[in-house]
Short mmCIF file of C-alpha atoms in Angstrom, two decimals:
data_model
loop_
_atom_site.label_atom_id
_atom_site.label_comp_id
_atom_site.label_asym_id
_atom_site.label_seq_id
_atom_site.Cartn_x
_atom_site.Cartn_y
_atom_site.Cartn_z
CA MET F 1 228.88 104.29 12.79
CA ILE F 2 232.22 105.97 12.50
CA LYS F 3 232.64 108.89 14.87
CA LEU F 4 233.67 112.44 14.05
CA ASN F 5 237.39 113.08 13.61
CA GLN F 6 238.11 109.37 13.02
CA PRO F 7 239.86 108.24 9.83
CA ALA F 8 237.50 107.10 7.09
CA PRO F 9 238.21 103.46 6.18
CA ASP F 10 239.89 103.02 2.83
CA PHE F 11 238.25 100.88 0.17
CA GLU F 12 238.41 100.18 -3.54
CA ALA F 13 235.39 99.53 -5.76
CA ARG F 14 234.17 99.76 -9.35
CA THR F 15 231.87 102.70 -10.09
CA THR F 16 228.90 102.93 -12.41
CA ALA F 17 231.25 104.65 -14.89
CA GLY F 18 233.37 101.49 -14.90
CA ASN F 19 236.47 102.99 -13.29
CA VAL F 20 238.03 102.00 -9.99
CA PHE F 21 237.36 104.31 -7.04
CA ARG F 22 239.87 104.30 -4.18
CA LEU F 23 239.10 106.41 -1.17
CA ALA F 24 242.82 106.98 -0.56
CA ASP F 25 243.06 108.61 -4.02
CA GLN F 26 240.53 111.26 -2.97
CA ARG F 27 242.85 113.06 -0.54
CA GLY F 28 243.11 116.77 -1.20
CA LYS F 29 239.39 117.53 -1.40
CA PRO F 30 236.36 116.79 0.80
CA LEU F 31 234.10 113.90 -0.12
CA ALA F 32 230.47 113.22 0.76
CA LEU F 33 229.89 109.47 0.88
CA PHE F 34 226.18 108.67 1.06
CA PHE F 35 224.82 105.21 1.76
CA PHE F 36 221.28 104.35 0.77
CA PRO F 37 219.32 101.08 1.07
CA LYS F 38 217.91 100.34 -2.38
CA ALA F 39 217.81 101.89 -5.84
CA PHE F 40 214.49 102.81 -7.43
CA THR F 41 212.66 103.27 -4.12
CA PRO F 42 210.98 106.64 -3.50
CA GLY F 43 213.28 107.76 -0.65
CA CYS F 44 216.50 106.66 -2.28
CA THR F 45 215.49 108.21 -5.58
CA MET F 46 214.71 111.49 -3.79
CA GLU F 47 218.08 111.44 -2.03
CA ALA F 48 220.09 110.69 -5.17
CA LYS F 49 218.21 113.40 -7.10
CA GLY F 50 218.82 115.89 -4.29
CA PHE F 51 222.56 115.31 -4.46
CA ARG F 52 222.38 115.40 -8.26
CA ASP F 53 220.62 118.78 -8.16
CA SER F 54 223.21 120.13 -5.68
CA TYR F 55 226.21 118.66 -7.46
CA GLN F 56 227.42 121.93 -8.97
CA GLU F 57 227.26 123.66 -5.59
CA ILE F 58 229.07 120.75 -3.94
CA GLN F 59 231.81 120.96 -6.56
CA ALA F 60 231.96 124.76 -6.22
CA LEU F 61 232.65 124.18 -2.52
CA GLY F 62 235.60 122.02 -3.58
CA ALA F 63 234.07 118.64 -2.78
CA GLU F 64 232.99 115.44 -4.51
CA ILE F 65 230.21 112.97 -3.79
CA VAL F 66 229.75 109.21 -4.15
CA GLY F 67 226.59 107.14 -3.62
CA ILE F 68 226.72 103.55 -2.33
CA SER F 69 223.98 100.96 -1.91
CA THR F 70 223.74 97.21 -1.47
CA ASP F 71 222.29 96.81 -4.95
CA ASP F 72 224.17 94.82 -7.57
CA HIS F 73 226.32 96.62 -10.15
CA LYS F 74 223.80 96.29 -12.99
CA THR F 75 220.98 97.78 -10.90
CA GLN F 76 223.22 100.59 -9.67
CA CYS F 77 224.23 101.42 -13.24
CA GLU F 78 220.59 101.48 -14.37
CA PHE F 79 219.67 103.71 -11.41
CA ALA F 80 222.53 106.15 -12.08
CA SER F 81 221.66 106.28 -15.78
CA GLU F 82 217.94 106.80 -15.25
CA LEU F 83 218.55 109.64 -12.78
CA GLY F 84 221.35 111.18 -14.83
CA VAL F 85 223.63 111.53 -11.81
CA PRO F 86 226.94 113.25 -12.60
CA TYR F 87 228.74 111.66 -9.64
CA PRO F 88 229.97 108.08 -9.26
CA MET F 89 227.81 105.43 -7.66
CA ILE F 90 229.04 102.14 -6.26
CA ALA F 91 227.30 98.80 -5.85
CA ASP F 92 228.13 97.06 -2.58
CA ASP F 93 226.00 93.95 -3.03
CA VAL F 94 227.94 91.88 -0.49
CA GLY F 95 228.05 94.73 2.05
CA THR F 96 231.82 95.01 2.34
CA ILE F 97 231.92 98.82 2.31
CA ALA F 98 228.75 99.14 4.39
CA THR F 99 230.32 96.89 7.03
CA LEU F 100 233.54 98.97 7.02
CA TYR F 101 231.43 102.08 7.64
CA ASP F 102 229.14 100.34 10.15
CA VAL F 103 225.92 101.24 8.33
CA MET F 104 224.30 97.81 7.86
CA TRP F 105 220.87 97.17 9.34
CA PRO F 106 221.15 94.02 11.43
CA PHE F 107 219.44 91.04 9.75
CA LEU F 108 218.12 93.09 6.77
CA GLY F 109 221.19 93.00 4.52
CA LYS F 110 220.63 96.64 3.53
CA THR F 111 222.37 99.84 4.50
CA ARG F 112 221.00 102.52 6.76
CA ARG F 113 220.65 105.96 5.24
CA VAL F 114 223.90 107.53 6.44
CA THR F 115 226.06 110.21 4.86
CA TYR F 116 229.68 110.76 5.88
CA LEU F 117 231.49 113.96 5.06
CA ILE F 118 235.21 113.22 4.84
CA ASP F 119 237.69 116.08 4.80
CA ASP F 120 240.67 116.48 2.47
CA SER F 121 242.94 114.60 4.89
CA GLY F 122 240.62 111.57 5.19
CA LEU F 123 239.00 112.36 8.55
CA VAL F 124 235.25 112.14 9.11
CA ARG F 125 233.94 115.69 9.67
CA GLY F 126 230.22 114.95 9.46
CA VAL F 127 227.94 111.99 10.12
CA PHE F 128 224.32 112.45 9.06
CA ASN F 129 221.73 109.76 9.75
CA HIS F 130 218.17 110.74 8.87
CA GLU F 131 216.05 107.78 7.77
CA PHE F 132 212.91 109.79 7.08
CA MET F 133 214.05 113.42 6.72
CA ILE F 134 215.97 112.58 3.59
CA ASP F 135 216.69 116.16 2.45
CA ARG F 136 218.55 116.75 5.71
CA HIS F 137 221.54 114.79 4.37
CA ARG F 138 222.09 117.16 1.48
CA GLU F 139 221.35 120.24 3.62
CA ARG F 140 223.79 119.15 6.33
CA VAL F 141 226.50 118.29 3.79
CA LEU F 142 226.18 121.75 2.21
CA GLU F 143 226.13 123.51 5.62
CA THR F 144 229.22 121.62 6.77
CA LEU F 145 231.10 122.19 3.50
CA ARG F 146 230.37 125.92 3.73
CA LYS F 147 231.63 125.99 7.32
CA MET F 148 234.76 124.00 6.41
CA ARG F 149 235.46 126.48 3.62
CA ARG F 150 234.97 129.51 5.91
CA ASP F 151 237.19 127.98 8.59
CA ALA F 152 239.98 126.91 6.20
CA PRO F 153 243.26 128.74 6.69
CA PRO F 154 244.17 131.12 3.86
CA VAL F 155 246.44 129.64 1.21
#
């Protein structure tokens, strides 16, 4: 996994909304990038819903969120639609992004459940890896965003 204070690798991918997402274009606001193994499974559904339900608070803290799994684009679109997620989701069916972020399970071809919190300059400020305590990802993202906001220099 990428370590704290390291640059987040840049990538470009098509989202479930059909537009192109470039990490480099996200500079200027924090981004939570959560990787999950497979759409429509109980844990992944719970995680995506948790971020969906916290989306307004995440945006109020000045951040965005993106979900990524190794599902194909069609499955990812169906998953995003069924859950009504307001944030973009990305299919990484060949594992290119997961490999960049070092979150692939060896031999399984699926991603580990890892969430990266990337600051407005593109540095990793949080790495959360809880395979079974799924709500901890959302909780830790919110805690870290609140701390980043408190610690930000006045404008």
